[in-house]
PDB file of N, CA and C in Angstrom:
ATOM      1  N   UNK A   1      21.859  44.461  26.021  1.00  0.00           N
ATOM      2  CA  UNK A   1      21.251  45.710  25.630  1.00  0.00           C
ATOM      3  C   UNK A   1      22.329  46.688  25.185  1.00  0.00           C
ATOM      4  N   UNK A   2      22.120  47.793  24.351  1.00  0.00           N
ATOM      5  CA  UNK A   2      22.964  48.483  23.402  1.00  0.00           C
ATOM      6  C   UNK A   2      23.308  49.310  24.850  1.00  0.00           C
ATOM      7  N   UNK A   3      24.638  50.371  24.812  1.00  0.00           N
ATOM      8  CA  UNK A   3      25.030  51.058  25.883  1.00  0.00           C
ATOM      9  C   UNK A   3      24.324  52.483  25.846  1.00  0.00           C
ATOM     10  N   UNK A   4      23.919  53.085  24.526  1.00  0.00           N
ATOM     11  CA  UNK A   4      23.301  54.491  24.814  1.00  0.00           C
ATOM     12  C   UNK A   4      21.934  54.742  24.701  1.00  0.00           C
ATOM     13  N   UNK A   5      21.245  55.401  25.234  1.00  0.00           N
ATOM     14  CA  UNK A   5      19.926  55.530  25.220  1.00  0.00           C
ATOM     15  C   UNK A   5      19.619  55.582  23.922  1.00  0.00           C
ATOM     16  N   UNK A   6      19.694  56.222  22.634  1.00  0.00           N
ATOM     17  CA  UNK A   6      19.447  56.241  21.432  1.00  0.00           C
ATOM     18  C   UNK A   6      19.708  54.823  20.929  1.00  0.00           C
ATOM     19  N   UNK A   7      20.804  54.001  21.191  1.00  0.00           N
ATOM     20  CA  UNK A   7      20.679  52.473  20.341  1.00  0.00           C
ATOM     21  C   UNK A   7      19.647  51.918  20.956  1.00  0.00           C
ATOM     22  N   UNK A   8      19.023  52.118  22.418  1.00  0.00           N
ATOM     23  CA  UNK A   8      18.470  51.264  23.332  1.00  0.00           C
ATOM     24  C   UNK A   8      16.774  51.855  22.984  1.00  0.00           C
ATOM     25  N   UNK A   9      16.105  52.825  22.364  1.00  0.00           N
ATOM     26  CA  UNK A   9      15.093  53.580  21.622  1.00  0.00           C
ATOM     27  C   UNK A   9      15.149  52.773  20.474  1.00  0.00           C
ATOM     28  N   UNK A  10      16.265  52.652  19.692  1.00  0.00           N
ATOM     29  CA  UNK A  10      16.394  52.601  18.411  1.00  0.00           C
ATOM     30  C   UNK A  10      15.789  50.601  18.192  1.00  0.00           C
ATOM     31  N   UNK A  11      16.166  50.184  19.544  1.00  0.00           N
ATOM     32  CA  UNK A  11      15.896  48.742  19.063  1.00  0.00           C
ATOM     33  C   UNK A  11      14.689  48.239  19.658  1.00  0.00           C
ATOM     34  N   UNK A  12      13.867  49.337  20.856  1.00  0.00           N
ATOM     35  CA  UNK A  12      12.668  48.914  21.051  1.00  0.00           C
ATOM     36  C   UNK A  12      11.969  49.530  19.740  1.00  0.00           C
ATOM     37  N   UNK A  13      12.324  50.269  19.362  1.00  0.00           N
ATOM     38  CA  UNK A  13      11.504  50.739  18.292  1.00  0.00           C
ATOM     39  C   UNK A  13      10.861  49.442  17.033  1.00  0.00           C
ATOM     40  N   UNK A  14      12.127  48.831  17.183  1.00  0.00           N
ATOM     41  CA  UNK A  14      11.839  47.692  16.339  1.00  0.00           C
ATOM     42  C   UNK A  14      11.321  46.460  16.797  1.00  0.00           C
ATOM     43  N   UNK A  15      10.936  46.373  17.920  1.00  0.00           N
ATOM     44  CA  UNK A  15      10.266  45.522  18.578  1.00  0.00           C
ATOM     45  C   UNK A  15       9.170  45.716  18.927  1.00  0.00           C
ATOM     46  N   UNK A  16       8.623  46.891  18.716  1.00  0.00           N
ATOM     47  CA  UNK A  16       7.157  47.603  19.049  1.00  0.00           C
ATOM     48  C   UNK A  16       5.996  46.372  18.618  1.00  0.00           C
ATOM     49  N   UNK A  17       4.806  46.162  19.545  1.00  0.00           N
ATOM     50  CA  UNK A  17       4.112  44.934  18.964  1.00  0.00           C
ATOM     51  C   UNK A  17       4.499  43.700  19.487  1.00  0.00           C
ATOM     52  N   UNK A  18       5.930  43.755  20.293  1.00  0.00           N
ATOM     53  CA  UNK A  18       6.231  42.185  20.494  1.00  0.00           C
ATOM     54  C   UNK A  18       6.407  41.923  22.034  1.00  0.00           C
ATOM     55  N   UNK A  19       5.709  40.382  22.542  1.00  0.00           N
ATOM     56  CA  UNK A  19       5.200  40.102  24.047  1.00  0.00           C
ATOM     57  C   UNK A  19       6.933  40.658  24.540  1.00  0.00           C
ATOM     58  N   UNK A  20       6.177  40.868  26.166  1.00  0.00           N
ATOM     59  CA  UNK A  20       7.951  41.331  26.650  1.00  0.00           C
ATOM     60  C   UNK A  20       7.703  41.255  28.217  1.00  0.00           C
ATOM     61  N   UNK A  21       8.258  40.594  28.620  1.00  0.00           N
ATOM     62  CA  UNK A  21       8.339  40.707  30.476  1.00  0.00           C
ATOM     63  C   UNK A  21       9.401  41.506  30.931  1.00  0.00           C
ATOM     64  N   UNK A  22       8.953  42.269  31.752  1.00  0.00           N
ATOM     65  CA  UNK A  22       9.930  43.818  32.362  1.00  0.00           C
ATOM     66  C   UNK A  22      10.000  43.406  34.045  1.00  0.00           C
ATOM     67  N   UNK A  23      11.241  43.215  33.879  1.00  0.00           N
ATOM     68  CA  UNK A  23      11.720  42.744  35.558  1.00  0.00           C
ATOM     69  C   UNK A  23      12.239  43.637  36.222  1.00  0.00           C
ATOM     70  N   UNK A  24      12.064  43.993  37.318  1.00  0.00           N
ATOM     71  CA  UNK A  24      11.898  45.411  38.171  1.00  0.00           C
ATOM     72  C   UNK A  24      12.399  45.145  39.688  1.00  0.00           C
ATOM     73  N   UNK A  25      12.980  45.281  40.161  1.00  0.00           N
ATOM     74  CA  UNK A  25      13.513  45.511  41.637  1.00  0.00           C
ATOM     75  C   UNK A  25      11.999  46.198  42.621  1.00  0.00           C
ATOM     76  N   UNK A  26      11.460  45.674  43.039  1.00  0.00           N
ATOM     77  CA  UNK A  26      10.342  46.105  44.024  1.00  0.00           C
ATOM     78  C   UNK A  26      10.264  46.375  45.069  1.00  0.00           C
ATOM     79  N   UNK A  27      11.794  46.416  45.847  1.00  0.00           N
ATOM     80  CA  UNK A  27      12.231  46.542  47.425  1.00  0.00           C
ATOM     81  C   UNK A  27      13.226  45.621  47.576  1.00  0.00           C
ATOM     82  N   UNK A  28      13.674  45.922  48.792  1.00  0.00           N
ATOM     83  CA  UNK A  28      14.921  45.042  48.943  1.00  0.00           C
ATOM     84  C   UNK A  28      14.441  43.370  48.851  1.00  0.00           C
ATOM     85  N   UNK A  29      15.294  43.575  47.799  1.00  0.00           N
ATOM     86  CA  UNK A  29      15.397  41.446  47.713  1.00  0.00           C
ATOM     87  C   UNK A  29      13.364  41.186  46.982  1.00  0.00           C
ATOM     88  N   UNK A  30      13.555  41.971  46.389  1.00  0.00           N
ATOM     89  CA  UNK A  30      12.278  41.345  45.911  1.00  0.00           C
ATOM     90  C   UNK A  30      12.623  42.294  44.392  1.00  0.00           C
ATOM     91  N   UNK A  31      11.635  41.179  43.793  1.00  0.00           N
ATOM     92  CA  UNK A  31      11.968  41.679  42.137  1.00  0.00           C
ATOM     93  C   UNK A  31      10.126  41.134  41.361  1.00  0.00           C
ATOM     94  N   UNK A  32      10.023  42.059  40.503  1.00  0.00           N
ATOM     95  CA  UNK A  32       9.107  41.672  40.143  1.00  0.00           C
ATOM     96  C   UNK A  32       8.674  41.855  38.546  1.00  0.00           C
ATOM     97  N   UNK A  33       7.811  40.547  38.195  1.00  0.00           N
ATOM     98  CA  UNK A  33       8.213  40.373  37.010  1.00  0.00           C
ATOM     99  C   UNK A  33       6.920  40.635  36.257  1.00  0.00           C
ATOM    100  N   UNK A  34       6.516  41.733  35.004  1.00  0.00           N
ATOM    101  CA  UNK A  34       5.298  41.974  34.679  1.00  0.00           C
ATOM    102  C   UNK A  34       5.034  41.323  33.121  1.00  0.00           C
ATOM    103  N   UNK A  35       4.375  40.564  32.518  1.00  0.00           N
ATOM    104  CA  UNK A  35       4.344  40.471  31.248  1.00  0.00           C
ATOM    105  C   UNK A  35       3.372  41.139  30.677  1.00  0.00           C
ATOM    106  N   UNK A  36       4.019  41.370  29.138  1.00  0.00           N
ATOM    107  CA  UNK A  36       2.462  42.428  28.599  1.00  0.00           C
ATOM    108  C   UNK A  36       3.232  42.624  26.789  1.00  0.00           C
ATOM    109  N   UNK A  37       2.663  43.842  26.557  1.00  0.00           N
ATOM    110  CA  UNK A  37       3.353  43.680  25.026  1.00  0.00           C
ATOM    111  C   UNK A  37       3.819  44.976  25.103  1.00  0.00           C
ATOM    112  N   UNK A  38       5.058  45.576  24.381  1.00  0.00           N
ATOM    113  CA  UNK A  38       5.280  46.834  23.924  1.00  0.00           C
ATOM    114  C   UNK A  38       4.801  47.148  23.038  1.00  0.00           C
ATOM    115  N   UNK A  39       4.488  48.692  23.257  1.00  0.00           N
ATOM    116  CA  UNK A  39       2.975  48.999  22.488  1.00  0.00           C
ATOM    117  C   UNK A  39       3.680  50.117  21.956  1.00  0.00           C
ATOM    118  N   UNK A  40       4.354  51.197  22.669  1.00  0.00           N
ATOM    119  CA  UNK A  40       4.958  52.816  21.952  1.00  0.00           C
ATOM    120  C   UNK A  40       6.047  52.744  22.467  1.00  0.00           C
ATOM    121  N   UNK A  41       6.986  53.821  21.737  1.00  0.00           N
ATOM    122  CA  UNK A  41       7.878  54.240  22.411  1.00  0.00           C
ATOM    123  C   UNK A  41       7.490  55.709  22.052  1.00  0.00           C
ATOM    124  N   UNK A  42       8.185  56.395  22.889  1.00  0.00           N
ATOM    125  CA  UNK A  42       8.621  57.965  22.362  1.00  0.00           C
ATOM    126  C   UNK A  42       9.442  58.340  22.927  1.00  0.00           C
ATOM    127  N   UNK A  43      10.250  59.848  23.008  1.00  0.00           N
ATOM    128  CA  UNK A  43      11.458  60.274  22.948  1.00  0.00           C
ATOM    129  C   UNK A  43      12.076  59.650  24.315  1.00  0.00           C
ATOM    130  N   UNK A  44      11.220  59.712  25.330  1.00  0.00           N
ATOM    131  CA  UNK A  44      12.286  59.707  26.627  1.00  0.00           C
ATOM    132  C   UNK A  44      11.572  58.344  27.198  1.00  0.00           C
ATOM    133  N   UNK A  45      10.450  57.408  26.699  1.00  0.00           N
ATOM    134  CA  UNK A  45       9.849  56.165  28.071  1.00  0.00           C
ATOM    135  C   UNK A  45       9.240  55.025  26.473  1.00  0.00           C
ATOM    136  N   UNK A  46       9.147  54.228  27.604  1.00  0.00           N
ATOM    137  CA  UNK A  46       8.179  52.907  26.404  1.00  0.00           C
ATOM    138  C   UNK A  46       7.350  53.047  27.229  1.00  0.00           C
ATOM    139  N   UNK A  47       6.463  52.491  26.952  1.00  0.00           N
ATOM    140  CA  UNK A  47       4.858  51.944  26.940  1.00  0.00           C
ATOM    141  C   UNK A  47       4.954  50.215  27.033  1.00  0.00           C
ATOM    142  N   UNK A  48       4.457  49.547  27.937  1.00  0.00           N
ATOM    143  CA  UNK A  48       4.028  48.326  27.671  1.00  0.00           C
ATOM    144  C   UNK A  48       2.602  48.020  28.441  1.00  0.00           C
ATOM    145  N   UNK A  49       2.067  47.608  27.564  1.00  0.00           N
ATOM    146  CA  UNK A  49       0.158  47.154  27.848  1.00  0.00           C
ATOM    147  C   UNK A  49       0.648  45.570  28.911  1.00  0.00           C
ATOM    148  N   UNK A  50       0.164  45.830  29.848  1.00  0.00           N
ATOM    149  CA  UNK A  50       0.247  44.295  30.734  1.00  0.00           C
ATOM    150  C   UNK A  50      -1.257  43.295  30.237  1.00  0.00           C
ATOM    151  N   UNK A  51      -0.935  42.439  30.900  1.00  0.00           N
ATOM    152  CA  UNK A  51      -1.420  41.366  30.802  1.00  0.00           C
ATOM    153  C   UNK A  51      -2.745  41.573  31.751  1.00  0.00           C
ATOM    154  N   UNK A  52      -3.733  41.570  31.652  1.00  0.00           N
ATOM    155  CA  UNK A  52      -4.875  41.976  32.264  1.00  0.00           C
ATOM    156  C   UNK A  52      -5.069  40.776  33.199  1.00  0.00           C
ATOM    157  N   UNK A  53      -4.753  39.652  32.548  1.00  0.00           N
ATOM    158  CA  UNK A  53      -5.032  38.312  33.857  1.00  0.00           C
ATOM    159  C   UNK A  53      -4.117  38.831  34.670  1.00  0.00           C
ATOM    160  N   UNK A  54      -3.027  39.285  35.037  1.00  0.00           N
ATOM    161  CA  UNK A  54      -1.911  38.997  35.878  1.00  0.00           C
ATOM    162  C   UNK A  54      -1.886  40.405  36.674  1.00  0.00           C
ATOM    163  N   UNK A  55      -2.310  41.656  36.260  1.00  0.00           N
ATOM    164  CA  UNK A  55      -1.556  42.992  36.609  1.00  0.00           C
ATOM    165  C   UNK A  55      -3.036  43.592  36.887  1.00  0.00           C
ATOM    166  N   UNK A  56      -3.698  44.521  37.436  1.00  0.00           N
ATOM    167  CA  UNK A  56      -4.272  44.541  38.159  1.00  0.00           C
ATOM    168  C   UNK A  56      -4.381  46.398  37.163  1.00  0.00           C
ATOM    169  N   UNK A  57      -3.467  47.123  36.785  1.00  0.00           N
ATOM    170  CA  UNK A  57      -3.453  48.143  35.650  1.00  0.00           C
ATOM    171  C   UNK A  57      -3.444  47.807  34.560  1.00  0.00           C
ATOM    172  N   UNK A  58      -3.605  48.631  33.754  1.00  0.00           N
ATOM    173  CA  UNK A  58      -3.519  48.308  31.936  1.00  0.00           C
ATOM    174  C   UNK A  58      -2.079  48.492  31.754  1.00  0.00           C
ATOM    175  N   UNK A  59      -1.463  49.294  31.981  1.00  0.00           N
ATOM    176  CA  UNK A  59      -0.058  49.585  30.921  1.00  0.00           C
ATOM    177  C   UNK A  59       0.824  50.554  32.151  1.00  0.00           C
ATOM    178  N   UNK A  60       2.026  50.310  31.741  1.00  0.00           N
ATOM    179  CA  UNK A  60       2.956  51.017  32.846  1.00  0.00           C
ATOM    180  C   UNK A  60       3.965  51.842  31.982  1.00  0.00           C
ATOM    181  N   UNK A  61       4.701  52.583  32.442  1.00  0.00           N
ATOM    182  CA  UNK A  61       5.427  53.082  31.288  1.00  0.00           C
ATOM    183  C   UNK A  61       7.010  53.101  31.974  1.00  0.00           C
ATOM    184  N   UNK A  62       8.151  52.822  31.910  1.00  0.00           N
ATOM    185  CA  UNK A  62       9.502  52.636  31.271  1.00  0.00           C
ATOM    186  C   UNK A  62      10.374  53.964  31.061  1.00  0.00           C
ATOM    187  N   UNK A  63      11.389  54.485  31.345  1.00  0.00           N
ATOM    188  CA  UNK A  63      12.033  55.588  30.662  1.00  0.00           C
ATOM    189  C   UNK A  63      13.136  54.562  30.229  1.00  0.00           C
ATOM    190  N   UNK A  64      13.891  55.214  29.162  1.00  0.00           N
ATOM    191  CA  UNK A  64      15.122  54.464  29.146  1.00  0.00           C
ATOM    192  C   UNK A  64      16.547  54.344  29.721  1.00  0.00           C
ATOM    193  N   UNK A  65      16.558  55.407  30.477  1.00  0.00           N
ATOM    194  CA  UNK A  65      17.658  55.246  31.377  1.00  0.00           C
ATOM    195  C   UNK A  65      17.059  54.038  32.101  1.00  0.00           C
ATOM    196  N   UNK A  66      16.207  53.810  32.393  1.00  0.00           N
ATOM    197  CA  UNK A  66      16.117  52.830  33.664  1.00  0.00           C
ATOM    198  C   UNK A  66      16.499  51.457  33.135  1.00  0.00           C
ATOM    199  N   UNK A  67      16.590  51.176  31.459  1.00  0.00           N
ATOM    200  CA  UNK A  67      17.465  50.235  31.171  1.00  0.00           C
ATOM    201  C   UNK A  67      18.965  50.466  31.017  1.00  0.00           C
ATOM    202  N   UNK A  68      19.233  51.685  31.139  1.00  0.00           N
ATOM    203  CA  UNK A  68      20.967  52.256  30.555  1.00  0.00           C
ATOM    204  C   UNK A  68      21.216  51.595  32.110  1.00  0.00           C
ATOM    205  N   UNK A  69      20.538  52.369  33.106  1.00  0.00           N
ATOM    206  CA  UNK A  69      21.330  51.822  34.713  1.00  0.00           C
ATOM    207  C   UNK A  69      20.868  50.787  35.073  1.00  0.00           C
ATOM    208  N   UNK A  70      20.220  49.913  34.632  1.00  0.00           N
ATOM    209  CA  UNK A  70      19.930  48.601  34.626  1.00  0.00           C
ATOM    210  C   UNK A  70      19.374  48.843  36.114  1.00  0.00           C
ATOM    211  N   UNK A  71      18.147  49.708  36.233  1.00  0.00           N
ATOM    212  CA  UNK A  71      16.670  49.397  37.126  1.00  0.00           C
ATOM    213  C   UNK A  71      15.643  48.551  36.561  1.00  0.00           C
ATOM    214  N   UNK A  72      15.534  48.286  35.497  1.00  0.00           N
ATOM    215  CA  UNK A  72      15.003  47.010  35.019  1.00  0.00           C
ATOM    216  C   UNK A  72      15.549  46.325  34.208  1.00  0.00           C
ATOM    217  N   UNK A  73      14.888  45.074  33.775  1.00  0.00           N
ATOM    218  CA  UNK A  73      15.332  44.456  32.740  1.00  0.00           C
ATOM    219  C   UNK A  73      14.421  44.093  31.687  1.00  0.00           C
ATOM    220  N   UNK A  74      14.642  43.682  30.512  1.00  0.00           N
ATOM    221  CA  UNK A  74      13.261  43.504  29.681  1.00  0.00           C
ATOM    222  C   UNK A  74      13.921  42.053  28.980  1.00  0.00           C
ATOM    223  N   UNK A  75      13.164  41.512  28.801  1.00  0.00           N
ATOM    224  CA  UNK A  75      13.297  39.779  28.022  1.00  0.00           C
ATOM    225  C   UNK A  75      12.059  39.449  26.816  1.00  0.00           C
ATOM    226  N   UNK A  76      12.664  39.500  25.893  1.00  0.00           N
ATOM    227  CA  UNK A  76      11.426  39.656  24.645  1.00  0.00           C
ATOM    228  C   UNK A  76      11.757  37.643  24.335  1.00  0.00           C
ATOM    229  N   UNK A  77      11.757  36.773  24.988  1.00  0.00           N
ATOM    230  CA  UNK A  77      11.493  35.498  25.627  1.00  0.00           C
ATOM    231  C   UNK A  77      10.751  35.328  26.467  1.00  0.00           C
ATOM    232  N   UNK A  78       9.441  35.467  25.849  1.00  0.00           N
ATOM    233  CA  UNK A  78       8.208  35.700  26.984  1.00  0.00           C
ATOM    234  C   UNK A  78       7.866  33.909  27.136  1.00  0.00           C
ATOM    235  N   UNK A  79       8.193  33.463  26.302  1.00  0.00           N
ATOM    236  CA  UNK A  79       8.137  32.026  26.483  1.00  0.00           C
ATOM    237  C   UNK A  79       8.935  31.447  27.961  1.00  0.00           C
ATOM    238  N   UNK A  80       9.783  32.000  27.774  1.00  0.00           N
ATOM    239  CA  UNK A  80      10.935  31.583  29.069  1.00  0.00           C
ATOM    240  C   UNK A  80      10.200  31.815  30.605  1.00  0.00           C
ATOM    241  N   UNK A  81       9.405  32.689  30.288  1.00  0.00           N
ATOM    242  CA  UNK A  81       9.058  33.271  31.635  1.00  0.00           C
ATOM    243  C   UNK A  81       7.251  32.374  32.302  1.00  0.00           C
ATOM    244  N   UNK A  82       6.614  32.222  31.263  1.00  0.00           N
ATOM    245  CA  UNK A  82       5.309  31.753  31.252  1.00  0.00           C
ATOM    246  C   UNK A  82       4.765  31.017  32.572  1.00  0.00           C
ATOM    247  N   UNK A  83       5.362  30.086  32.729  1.00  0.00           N
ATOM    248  CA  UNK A  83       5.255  29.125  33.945  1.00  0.00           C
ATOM    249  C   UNK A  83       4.966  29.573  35.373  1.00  0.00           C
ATOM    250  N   UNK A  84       6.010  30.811  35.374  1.00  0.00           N
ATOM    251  CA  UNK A  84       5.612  31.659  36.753  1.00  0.00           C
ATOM    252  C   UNK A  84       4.368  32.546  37.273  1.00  0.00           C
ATOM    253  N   UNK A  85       3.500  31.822  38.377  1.00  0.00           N
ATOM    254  CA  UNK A  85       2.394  31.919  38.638  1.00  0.00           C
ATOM    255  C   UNK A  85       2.855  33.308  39.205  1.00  0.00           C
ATOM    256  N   UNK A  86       4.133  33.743  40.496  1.00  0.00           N
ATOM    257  CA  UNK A  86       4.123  35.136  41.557  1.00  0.00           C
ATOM    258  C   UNK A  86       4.667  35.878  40.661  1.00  0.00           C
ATOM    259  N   UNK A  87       4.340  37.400  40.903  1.00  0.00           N
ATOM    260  CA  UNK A  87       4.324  38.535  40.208  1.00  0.00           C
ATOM    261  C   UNK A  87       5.752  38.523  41.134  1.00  0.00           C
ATOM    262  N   UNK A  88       5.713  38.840  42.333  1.00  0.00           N
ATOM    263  CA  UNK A  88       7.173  38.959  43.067  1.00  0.00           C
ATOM    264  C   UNK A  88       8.000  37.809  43.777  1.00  0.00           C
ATOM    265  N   UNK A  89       9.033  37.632  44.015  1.00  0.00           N
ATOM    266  CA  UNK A  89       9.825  36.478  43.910  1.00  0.00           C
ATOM    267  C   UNK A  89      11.185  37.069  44.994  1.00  0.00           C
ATOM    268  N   UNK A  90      11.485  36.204  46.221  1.00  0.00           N
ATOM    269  CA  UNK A  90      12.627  36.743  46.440  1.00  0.00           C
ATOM    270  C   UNK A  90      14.136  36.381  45.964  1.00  0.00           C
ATOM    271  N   UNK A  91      15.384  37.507  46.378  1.00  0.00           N
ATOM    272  CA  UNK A  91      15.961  37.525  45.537  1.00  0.00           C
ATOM    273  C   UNK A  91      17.090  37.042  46.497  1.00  0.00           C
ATOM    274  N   UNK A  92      18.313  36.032  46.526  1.00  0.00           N
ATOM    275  CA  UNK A  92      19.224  35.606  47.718  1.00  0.00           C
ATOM    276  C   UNK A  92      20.186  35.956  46.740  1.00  0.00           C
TER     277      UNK A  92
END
């Protein structure tokens, strides 16, 4: 991922529309992994619509610092991820 919030805007921007799993720290030693699509961005958060089979809300929203300090992660290899039935997973 780019190092400043503006490259890190600048390249979801261009990914807007495309599947994306957002991996998230959920408590100690647990991480959790949501798939869905990025849908908006705007000045300061993204938007991603979840997956209605899997997530229990419609859409969660993202600021981008929380990728600058790496509180989440995002993987636009939604293929990679598919297989995994648990939303949370522990972490050793």
């Amino acid at each position: 991922m780019p190092v400043t919030i503006a490259s890190i805007k600048s390249e979801l921007d261009q990914r807007v529309g495309d599947e994306v799993v957002v991996i998230a720290q959920a408590g100690r030693k647990k991480i959790t992994k949501r798939h869905g699509v990025l849908s908006e961005t705007y000045p300061a958060v993204f938007i991603v619509n979840l997956n209605q089979d899997e997530n229990a809300f419609e859409r969660v929203s993202y600021s981008y610092t929380d990728l600058l300090t790496k509180n989440i992660e995002i993987d636009f290899n939604f293929e990679d991820h598919q297989d995994t039935d648990e939303d949370t997973e522990d972490v050793e």
